Coordinates of C-alpha atoms and ligand atoms in Angstrom, one line a residue:
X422 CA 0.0 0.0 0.0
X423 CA 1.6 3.2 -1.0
X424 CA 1.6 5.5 2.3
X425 CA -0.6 9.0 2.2
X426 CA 1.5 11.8 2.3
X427 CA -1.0 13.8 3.7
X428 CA 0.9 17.6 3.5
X429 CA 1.4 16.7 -0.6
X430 CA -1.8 15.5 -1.4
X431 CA -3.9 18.5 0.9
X432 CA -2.0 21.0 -0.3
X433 CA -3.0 19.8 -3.9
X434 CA -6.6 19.7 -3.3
X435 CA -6.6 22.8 -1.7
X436 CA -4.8 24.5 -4.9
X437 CA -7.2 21.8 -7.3
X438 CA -10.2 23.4 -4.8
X439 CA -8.9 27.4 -5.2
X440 CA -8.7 27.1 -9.0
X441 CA -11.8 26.0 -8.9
X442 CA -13.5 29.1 -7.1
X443 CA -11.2 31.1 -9.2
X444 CA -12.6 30.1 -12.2
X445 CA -16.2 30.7 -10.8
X446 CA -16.9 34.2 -12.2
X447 CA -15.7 32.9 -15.6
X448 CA -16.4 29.7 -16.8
X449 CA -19.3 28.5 -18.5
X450 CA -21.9 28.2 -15.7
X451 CA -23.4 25.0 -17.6
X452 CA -21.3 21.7 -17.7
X453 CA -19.2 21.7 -21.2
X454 CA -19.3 17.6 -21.4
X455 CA -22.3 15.4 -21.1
X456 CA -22.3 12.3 -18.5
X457 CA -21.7 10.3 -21.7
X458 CA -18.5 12.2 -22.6
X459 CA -17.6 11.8 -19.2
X460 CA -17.9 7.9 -18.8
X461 CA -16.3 7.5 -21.8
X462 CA -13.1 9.2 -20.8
X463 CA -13.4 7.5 -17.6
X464 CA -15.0 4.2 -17.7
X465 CA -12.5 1.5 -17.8
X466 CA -11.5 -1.4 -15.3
X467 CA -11.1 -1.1 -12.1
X468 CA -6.9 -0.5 -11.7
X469 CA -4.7 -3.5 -11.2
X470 CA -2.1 -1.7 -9.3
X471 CA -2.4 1.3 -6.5
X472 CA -1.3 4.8 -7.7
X473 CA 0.1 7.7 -5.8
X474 CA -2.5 9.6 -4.4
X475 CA -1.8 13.1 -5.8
X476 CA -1.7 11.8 -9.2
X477 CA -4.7 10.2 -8.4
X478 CA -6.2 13.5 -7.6
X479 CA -5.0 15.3 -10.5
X480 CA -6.8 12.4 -12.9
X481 CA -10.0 12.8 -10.7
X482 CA -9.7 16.9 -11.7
X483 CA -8.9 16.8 -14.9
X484 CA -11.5 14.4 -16.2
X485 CA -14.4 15.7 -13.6
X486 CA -13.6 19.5 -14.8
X487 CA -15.5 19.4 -18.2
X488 CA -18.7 17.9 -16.7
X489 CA -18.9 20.4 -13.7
X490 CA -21.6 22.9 -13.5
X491 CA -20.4 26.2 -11.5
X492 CA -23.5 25.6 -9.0
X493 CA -21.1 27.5 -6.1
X494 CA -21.1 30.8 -7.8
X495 CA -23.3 33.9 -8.4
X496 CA -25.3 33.0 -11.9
X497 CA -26.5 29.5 -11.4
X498 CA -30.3 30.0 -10.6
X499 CA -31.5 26.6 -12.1
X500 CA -33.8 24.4 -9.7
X501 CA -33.5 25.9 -5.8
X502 CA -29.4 25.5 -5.4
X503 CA -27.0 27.6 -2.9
X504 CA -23.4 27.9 -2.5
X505 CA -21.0 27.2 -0.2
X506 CA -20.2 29.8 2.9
X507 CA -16.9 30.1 3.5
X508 CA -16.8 28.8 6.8
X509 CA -19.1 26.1 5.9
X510 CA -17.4 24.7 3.5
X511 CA -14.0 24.7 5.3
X512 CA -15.7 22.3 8.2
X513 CA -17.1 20.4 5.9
X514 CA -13.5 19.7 5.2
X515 CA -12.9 19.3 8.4
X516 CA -15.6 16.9 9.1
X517 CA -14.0 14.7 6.2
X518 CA -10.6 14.8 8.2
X519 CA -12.0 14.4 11.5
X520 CA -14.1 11.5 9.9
X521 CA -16.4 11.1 12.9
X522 CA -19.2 8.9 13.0
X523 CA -22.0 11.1 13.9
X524 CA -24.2 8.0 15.1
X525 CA -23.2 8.4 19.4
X526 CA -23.0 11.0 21.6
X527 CA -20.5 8.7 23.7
X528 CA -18.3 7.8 20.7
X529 CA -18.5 10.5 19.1
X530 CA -19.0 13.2 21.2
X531 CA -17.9 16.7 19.3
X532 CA -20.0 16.0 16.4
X533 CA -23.2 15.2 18.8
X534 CA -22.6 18.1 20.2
X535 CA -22.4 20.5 17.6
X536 CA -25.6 18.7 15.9
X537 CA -27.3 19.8 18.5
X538 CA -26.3 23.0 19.2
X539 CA -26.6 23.8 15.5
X540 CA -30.3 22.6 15.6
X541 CA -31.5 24.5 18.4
X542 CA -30.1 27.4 16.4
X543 CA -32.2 26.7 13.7
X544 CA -35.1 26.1 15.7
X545 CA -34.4 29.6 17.0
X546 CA -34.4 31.3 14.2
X547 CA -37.1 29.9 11.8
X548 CA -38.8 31.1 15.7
X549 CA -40.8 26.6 15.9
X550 CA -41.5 25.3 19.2
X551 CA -38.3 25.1 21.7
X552 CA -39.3 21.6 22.6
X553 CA -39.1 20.5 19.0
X554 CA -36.7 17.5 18.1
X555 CA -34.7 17.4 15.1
X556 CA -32.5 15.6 13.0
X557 CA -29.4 16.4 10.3
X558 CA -30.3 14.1 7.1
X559 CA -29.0 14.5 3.0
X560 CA -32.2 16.7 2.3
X561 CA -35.6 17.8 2.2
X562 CA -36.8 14.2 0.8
X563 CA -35.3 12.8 3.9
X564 CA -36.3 14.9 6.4
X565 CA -40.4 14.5 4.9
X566 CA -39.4 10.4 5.5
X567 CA -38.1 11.6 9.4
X568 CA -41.1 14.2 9.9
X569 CA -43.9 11.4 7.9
X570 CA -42.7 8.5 10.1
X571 CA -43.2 10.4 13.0
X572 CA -46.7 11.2 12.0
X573 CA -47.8 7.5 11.2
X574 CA -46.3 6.4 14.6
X575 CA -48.2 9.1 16.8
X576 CA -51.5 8.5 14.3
X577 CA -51.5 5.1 14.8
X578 CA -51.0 5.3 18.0
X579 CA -53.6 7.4 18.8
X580 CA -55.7 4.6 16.9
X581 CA -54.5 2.4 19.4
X582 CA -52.1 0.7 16.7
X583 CA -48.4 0.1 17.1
X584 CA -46.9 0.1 14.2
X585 CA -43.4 -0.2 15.5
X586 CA -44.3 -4.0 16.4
X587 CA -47.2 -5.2 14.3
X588 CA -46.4 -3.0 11.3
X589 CA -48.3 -1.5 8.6
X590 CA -50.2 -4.8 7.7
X591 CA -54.3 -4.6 9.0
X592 CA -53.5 -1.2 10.3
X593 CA -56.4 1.2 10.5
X594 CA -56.0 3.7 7.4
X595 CA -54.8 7.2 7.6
X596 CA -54.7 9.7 4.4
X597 CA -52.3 11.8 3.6
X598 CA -53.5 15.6 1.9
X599 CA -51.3 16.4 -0.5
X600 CA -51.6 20.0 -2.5
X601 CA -51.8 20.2 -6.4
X602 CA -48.6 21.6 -6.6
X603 CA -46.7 19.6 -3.8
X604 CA -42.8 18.7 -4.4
X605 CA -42.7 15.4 -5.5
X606 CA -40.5 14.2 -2.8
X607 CA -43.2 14.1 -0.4
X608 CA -45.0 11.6 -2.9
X609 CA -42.2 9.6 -2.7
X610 CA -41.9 9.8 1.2
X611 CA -44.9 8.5 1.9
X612 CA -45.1 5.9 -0.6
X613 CA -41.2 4.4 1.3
X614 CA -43.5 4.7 4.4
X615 CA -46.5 2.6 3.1
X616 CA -48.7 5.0 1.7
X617 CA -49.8 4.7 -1.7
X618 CA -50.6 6.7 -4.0
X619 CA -54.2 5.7 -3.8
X620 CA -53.9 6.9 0.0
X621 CA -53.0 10.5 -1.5
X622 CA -56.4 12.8 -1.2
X623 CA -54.5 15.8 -3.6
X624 CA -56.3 19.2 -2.4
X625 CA -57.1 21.9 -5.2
X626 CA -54.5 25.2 -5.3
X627 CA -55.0 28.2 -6.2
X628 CA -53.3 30.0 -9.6
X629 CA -49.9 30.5 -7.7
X630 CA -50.3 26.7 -6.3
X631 CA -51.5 27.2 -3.0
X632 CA -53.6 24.5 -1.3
X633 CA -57.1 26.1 -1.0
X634 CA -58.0 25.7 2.7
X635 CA -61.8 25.3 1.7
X636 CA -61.3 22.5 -0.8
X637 CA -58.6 21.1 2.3
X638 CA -61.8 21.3 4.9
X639 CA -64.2 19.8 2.3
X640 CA -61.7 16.9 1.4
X641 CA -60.9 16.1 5.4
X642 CA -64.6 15.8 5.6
X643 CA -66.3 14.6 9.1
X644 CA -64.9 10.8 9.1
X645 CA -62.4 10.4 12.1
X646 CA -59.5 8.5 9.8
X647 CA -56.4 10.1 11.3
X648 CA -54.9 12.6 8.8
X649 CA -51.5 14.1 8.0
X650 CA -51.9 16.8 6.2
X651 CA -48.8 18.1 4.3
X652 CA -48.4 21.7 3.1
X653 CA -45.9 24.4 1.5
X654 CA -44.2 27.0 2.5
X655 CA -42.2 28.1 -1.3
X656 CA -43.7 26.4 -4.2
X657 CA -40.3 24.9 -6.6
X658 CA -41.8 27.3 -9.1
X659 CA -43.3 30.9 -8.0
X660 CA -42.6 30.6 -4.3
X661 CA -46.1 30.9 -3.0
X662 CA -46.4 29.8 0.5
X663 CA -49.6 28.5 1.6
X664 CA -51.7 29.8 4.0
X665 CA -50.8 28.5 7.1
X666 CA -52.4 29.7 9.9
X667 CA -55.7 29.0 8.3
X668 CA -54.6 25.7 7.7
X669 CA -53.5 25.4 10.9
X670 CA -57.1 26.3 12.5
X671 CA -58.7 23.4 10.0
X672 CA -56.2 20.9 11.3
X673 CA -56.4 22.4 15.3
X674 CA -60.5 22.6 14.9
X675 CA -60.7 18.4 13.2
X676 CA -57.8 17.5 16.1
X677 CA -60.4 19.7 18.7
X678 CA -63.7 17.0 17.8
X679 CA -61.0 14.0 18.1
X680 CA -59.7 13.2 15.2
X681 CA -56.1 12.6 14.7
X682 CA -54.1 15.1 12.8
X683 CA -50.6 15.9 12.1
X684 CA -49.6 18.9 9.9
X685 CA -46.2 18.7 8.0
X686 CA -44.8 21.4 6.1
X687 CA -42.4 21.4 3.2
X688 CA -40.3 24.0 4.0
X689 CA -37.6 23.0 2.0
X690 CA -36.2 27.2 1.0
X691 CA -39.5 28.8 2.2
X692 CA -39.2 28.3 5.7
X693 CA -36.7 30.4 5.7
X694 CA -38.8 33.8 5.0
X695 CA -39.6 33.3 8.7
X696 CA -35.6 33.9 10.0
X697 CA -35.6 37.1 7.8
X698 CA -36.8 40.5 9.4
X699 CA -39.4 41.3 6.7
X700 CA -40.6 38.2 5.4
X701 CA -41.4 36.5 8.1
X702 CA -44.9 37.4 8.0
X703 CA -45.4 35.5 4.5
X704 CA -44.4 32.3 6.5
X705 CA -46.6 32.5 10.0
X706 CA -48.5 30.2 11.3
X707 CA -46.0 27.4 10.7
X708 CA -45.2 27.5 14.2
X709 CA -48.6 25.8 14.7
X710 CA -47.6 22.8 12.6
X711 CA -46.1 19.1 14.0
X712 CA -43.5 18.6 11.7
X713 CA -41.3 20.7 9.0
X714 CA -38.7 19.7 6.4
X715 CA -36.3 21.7 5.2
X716 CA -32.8 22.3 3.6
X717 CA -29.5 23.7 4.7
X718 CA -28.0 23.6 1.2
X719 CA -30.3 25.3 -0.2
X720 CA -30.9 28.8 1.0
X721 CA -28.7 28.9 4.1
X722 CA -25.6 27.8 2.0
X723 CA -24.0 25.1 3.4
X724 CA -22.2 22.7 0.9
X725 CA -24.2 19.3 -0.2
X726 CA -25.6 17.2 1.9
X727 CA -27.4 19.3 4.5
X728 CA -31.8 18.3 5.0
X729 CA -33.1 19.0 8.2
X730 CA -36.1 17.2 9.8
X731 CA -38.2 18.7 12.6
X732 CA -40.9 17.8 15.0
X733 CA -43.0 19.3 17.6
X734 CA -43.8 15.7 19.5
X735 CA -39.9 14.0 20.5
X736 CA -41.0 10.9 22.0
X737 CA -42.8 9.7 18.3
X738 CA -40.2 10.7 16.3
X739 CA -37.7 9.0 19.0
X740 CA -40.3 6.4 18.8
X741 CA -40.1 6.2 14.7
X742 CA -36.2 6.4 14.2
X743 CA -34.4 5.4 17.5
X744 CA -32.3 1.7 17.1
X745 CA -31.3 -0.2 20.1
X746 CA -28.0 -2.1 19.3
X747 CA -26.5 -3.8 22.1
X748 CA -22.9 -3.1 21.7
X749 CA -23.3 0.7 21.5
X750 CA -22.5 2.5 24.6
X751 CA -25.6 4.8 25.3
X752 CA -25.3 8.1 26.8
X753 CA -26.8 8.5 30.6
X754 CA -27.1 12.4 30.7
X755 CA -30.5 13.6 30.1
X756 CA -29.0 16.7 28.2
X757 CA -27.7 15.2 25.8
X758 CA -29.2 14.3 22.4
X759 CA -27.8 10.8 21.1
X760 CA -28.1 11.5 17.9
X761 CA -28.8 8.0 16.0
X762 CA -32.4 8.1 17.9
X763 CA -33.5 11.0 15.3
X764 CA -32.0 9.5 11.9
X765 CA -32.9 7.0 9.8
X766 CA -28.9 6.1 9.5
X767 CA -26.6 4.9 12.1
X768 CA -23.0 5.5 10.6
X769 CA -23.5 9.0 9.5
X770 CA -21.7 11.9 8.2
X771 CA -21.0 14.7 11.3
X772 CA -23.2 17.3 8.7
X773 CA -23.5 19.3 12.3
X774 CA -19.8 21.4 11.8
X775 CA -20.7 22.6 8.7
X776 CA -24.4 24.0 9.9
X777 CA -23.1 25.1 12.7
X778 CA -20.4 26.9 11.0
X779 CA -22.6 28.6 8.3
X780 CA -24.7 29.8 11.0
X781 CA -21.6 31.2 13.4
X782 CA -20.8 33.0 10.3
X783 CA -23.6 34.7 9.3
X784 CA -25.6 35.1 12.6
X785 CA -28.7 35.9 12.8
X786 CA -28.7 39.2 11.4
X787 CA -26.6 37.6 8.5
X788 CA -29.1 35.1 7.8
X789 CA -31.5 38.0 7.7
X790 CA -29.8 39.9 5.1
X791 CA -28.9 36.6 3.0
X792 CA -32.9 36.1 2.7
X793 CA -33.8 39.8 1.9
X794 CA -30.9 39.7 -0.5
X795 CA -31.8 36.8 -2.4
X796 CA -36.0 38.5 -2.3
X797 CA -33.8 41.7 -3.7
X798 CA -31.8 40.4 -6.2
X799 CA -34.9 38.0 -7.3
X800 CA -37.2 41.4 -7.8
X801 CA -34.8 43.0 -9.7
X802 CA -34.5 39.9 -12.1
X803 CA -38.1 39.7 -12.6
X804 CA -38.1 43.9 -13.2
X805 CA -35.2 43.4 -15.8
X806 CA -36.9 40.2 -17.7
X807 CA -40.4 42.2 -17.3
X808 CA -38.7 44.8 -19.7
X809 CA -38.0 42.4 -22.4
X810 CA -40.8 42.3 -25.5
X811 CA -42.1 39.5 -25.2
X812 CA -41.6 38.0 -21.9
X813 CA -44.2 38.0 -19.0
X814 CA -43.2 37.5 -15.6
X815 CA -46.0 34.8 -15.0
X816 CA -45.4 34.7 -10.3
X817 CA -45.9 37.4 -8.3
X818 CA -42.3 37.5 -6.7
X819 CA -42.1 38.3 -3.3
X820 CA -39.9 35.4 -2.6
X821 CA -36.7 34.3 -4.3
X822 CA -38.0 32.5 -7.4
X823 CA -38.9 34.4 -10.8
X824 CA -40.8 32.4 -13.4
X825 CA -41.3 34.2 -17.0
X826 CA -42.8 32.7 -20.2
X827 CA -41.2 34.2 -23.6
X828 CA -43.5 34.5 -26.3
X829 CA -42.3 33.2 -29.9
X830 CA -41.0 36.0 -31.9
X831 CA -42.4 34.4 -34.8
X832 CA -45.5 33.0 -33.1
X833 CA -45.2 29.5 -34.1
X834 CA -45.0 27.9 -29.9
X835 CA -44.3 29.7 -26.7
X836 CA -43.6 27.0 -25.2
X837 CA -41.3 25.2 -27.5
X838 CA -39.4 28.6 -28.0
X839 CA -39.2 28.9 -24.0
X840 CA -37.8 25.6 -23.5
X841 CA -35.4 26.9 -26.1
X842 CA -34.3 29.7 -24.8
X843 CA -33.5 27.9 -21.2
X844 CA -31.0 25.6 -23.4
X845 CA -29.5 28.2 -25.4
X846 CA -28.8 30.3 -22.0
X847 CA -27.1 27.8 -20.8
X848 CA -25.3 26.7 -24.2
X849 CA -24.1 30.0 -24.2
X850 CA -22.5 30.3 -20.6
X851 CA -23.4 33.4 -18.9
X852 CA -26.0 31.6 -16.7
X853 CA -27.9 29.0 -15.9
X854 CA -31.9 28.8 -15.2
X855 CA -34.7 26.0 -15.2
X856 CA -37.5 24.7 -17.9
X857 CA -40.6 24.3 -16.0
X858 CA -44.1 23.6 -16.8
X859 CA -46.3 26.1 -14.8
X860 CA -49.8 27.5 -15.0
X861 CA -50.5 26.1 -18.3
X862 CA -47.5 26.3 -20.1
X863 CA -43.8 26.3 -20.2
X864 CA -41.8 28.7 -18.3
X865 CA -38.3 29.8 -17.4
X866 CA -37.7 29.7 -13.9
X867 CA -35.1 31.5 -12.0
X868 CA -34.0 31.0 -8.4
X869 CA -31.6 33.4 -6.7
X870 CA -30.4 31.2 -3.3
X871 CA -26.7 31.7 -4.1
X872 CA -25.1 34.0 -1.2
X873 CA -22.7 35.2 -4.0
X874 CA -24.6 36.3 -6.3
X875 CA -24.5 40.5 -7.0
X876 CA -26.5 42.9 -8.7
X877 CA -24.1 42.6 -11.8
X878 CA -24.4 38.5 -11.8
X879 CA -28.3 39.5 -12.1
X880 CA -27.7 42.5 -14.8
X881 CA -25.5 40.3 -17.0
X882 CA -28.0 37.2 -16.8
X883 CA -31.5 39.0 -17.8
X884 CA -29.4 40.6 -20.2
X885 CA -28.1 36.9 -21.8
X886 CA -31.6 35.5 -21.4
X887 CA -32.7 38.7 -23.8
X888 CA -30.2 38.0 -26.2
X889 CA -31.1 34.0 -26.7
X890 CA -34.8 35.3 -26.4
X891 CA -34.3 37.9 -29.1
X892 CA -31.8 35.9 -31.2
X893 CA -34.1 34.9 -34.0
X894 CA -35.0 38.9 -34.5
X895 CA -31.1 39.6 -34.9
Ligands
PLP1831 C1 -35.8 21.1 -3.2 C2 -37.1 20.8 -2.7 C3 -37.4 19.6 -2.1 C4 -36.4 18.5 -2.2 O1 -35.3 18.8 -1.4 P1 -33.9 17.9 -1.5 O2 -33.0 18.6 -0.6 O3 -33.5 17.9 -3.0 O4 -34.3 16.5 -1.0 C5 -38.6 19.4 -1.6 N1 -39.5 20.4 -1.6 C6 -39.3 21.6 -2.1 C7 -40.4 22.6 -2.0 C8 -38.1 21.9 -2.7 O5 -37.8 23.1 -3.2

């Protein structure tokens, strides 16, 4: 085995890793080489013989480069993607070197720490219930698996069924109210927890995609099924967030004559309206909800993987998730969180440094301003794009998501000329955005989460989005 020379090979990855943020503001934000390109400069068998590790890394960099997309810098706005904080991404380097496994507070007792400090911080400041239990997954799909398991333990419980020992099989039924325009990872969620899709009531939304709280009372109806009812806060496309106090007062008023409810919110970006100083308002009311998913690589910025899963009732989500192996040692101190209770993994990355990092470094004034900036910055975008002939800006944006459709300058197909557009955007570098299908039709959907993204990153995108828009009139 050839020996790791560890001062030759960091240092390498550290100057692989700067080059790489250097050539940020430049490159092409799109990847130049397709996944086929890629495998076929790559896909041979596995090595006979070891090699030495820094020339192992300079292969790995030289044959990844053509098929990255700049996602850390300031004009990637596809899907809902954020950077990398400084900090955040420097423990997340950490974490790799420490290589903890995050599963016990006794073995590994740093990284439980942190996890748990960096959670109460985020309970804090999306302002949820102190009491409220969390846990540090890869993402938003995750944490609706954490948050959903929960809810069918303390259901069926309440039905007088326990499904940690007799399972799912002859249980009494439960629905699960989905909105129109939910995120398909809650789908999928529910169905790895049993619930098919023909146990999916899907509520009506509005023309932004909000769940419409009297088709939601109409569909609960006056049976006494238990019910998990699972809204938005940040549609993918337009950002809407649903209305969720009044939701909250149909859930409170059908738990109030005895029937058991559990409202979940996907919060994946849009909880975070609430930890800015004036959006907050646009996300109230999720306070009164059991359970909320959300992401840490999304809006707050910490590098990939970084889902959090929370829950106003501890003992069924310790109930849902916790493991009992014999040959683990098992904390005795009441105060402290073992984390491996909360998760649906038991070796596990310490994703707690890296939260906690992002959220040392910005505070919570900095998170503040990250949130306004992104509302700011997405504004602006929607102002320039309005000022285009041809486009309309089809959201209202008060959040950080723009979607526009572009008519066809020769008025053959919107939509076919939309989805065009998107590709030749990101063909020609500048930026990258999304193709969606909203409200009828196709659309161009724009996300500013990136905390590096400035005024000029937004100025010289709507301006490449006119051009490949406009191309054809040239
Ligand atoms: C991104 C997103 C998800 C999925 O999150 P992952 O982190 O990719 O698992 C779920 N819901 C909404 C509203 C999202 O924007």
């Amino acid at each position: 085995m050839i020996s790791a020379d560890w001062k030759r090979v960091l240092a390498r990855a550290e100057a692989l890793a700067l080059s790489w943020y250097a050539s940020l503001p430049e490159r092409p934000v799109g990847p130049r080489a397709t996944a086929r390109v890629v495998l076929d400069a790559i896909d041979r068998p596995v090595p006979e013989v070891p090699s030495d590790p820094v020339d192992v890394l300079e292969d790995l960099a030289r044959k990844a480069d053509p098929g990255l997309t700049a996602i850390p810098g300031g004009r990637f706005f596809g899907w809902v993607i954020g950077g990398g904080l400084p900090s955040s991404v420097a423990a997340d380097w950490l974490t790799t070197a420490w290589d903890q496994n995050a599963g016990s507070a006794e073995g590994t007792p740093s990284a439980a720490a942190f996890e748990q400090v960096a959670l109460r911080w985020v309970i804090e400041l999306l302002d949820l219930p102190r009491h409220a239990s969390g846990a540090l997954v890869t993402g938003t799909q995750m944490a609706h698996v954490v948050c959903l398991a929960a809810a069918r333990t303390r259901l069926l419980s309440s039905a007088g069924w326990d499904v940690e020992r007799d399972g799912l099989f002859g249980a009494p039924r439960i629905r699960a109210l989905v909105g129109g325009e939910r995120h398909d990872t809650v789908d999928k969620a529910l169905r790895l927890l049993g619930f098919g899709s023909a146990a999916l009531s899907v509520v009506d939304v509005d023309s932004v995609g909000r769940m419409v709280p009297a088709a939601l009372e109409r569909s609960l109806g006056t049976t006494s099924e238990g019910a998990i009812v699972c809204v938005q806060a940040g549609n993918v496309n337009g950002g809407a967030i649903d209305a969720l106090s009044e939701i909250a007062a149909i859930v409170e008023g059908q738990r109030a004559r005895g029937r058991p409810c559990w409202l979940h919110v996907d919060g994946a970006f849009g909880l975070w309206a609430r930890a800015s100083r004036n959006r907050a308002a646009l996300a109230r009311g999720a306070e009164r909800a059991d359970s909320w998913a959300t992401d840490a690589h999304k809006w707050l910025n910490t590098p990939y993987d970084l889902g959090v899963a929370l829950t106003a009732h501890p003992d069924d989500h310790r109930r849902a998730m916790s493991i009992h192996a014999g040959y683990l040692p098992q904390t005795r101190d009441p105060g402290v969180r073992v984390p491996s209770d909360f998760t649906p993994e038991l070796s596990r990355r310490a994703r707690g440094f890296a939260l906690y990092a992002a959220l040392h470094e910005l505070g919570r004034s900095g998170v503040s301003e990250l949130v306004e900036r992104c509302c700011t910055l997405a504004a602006r975008f929607a102002e320039g794009l309005a000022r285009v002939p041809g486009a309309e800006v089809l959201n209202e944006v008060t959040l950080n998501q723009v979607v526009v459709r572009l008519r066809d300058p020769s008025g053959v197909d919107d939509d076919e000329h939309t989805r065009q557009v998107v590709a030749r955007v990101a063909e020609e570098g500048t930026c990258v955005v999304s193709a969606t299908s909203w409200r009828g039709g196709a659309g161009l959907r724009v996300s500013v989460s990136n905390w590096s993204t400035t005024e000029e990153d937004v100025q010289r995108s709507v301006d490449a989005i006119a051009r490949a828009h406009l191309r054809e009139h040239d």
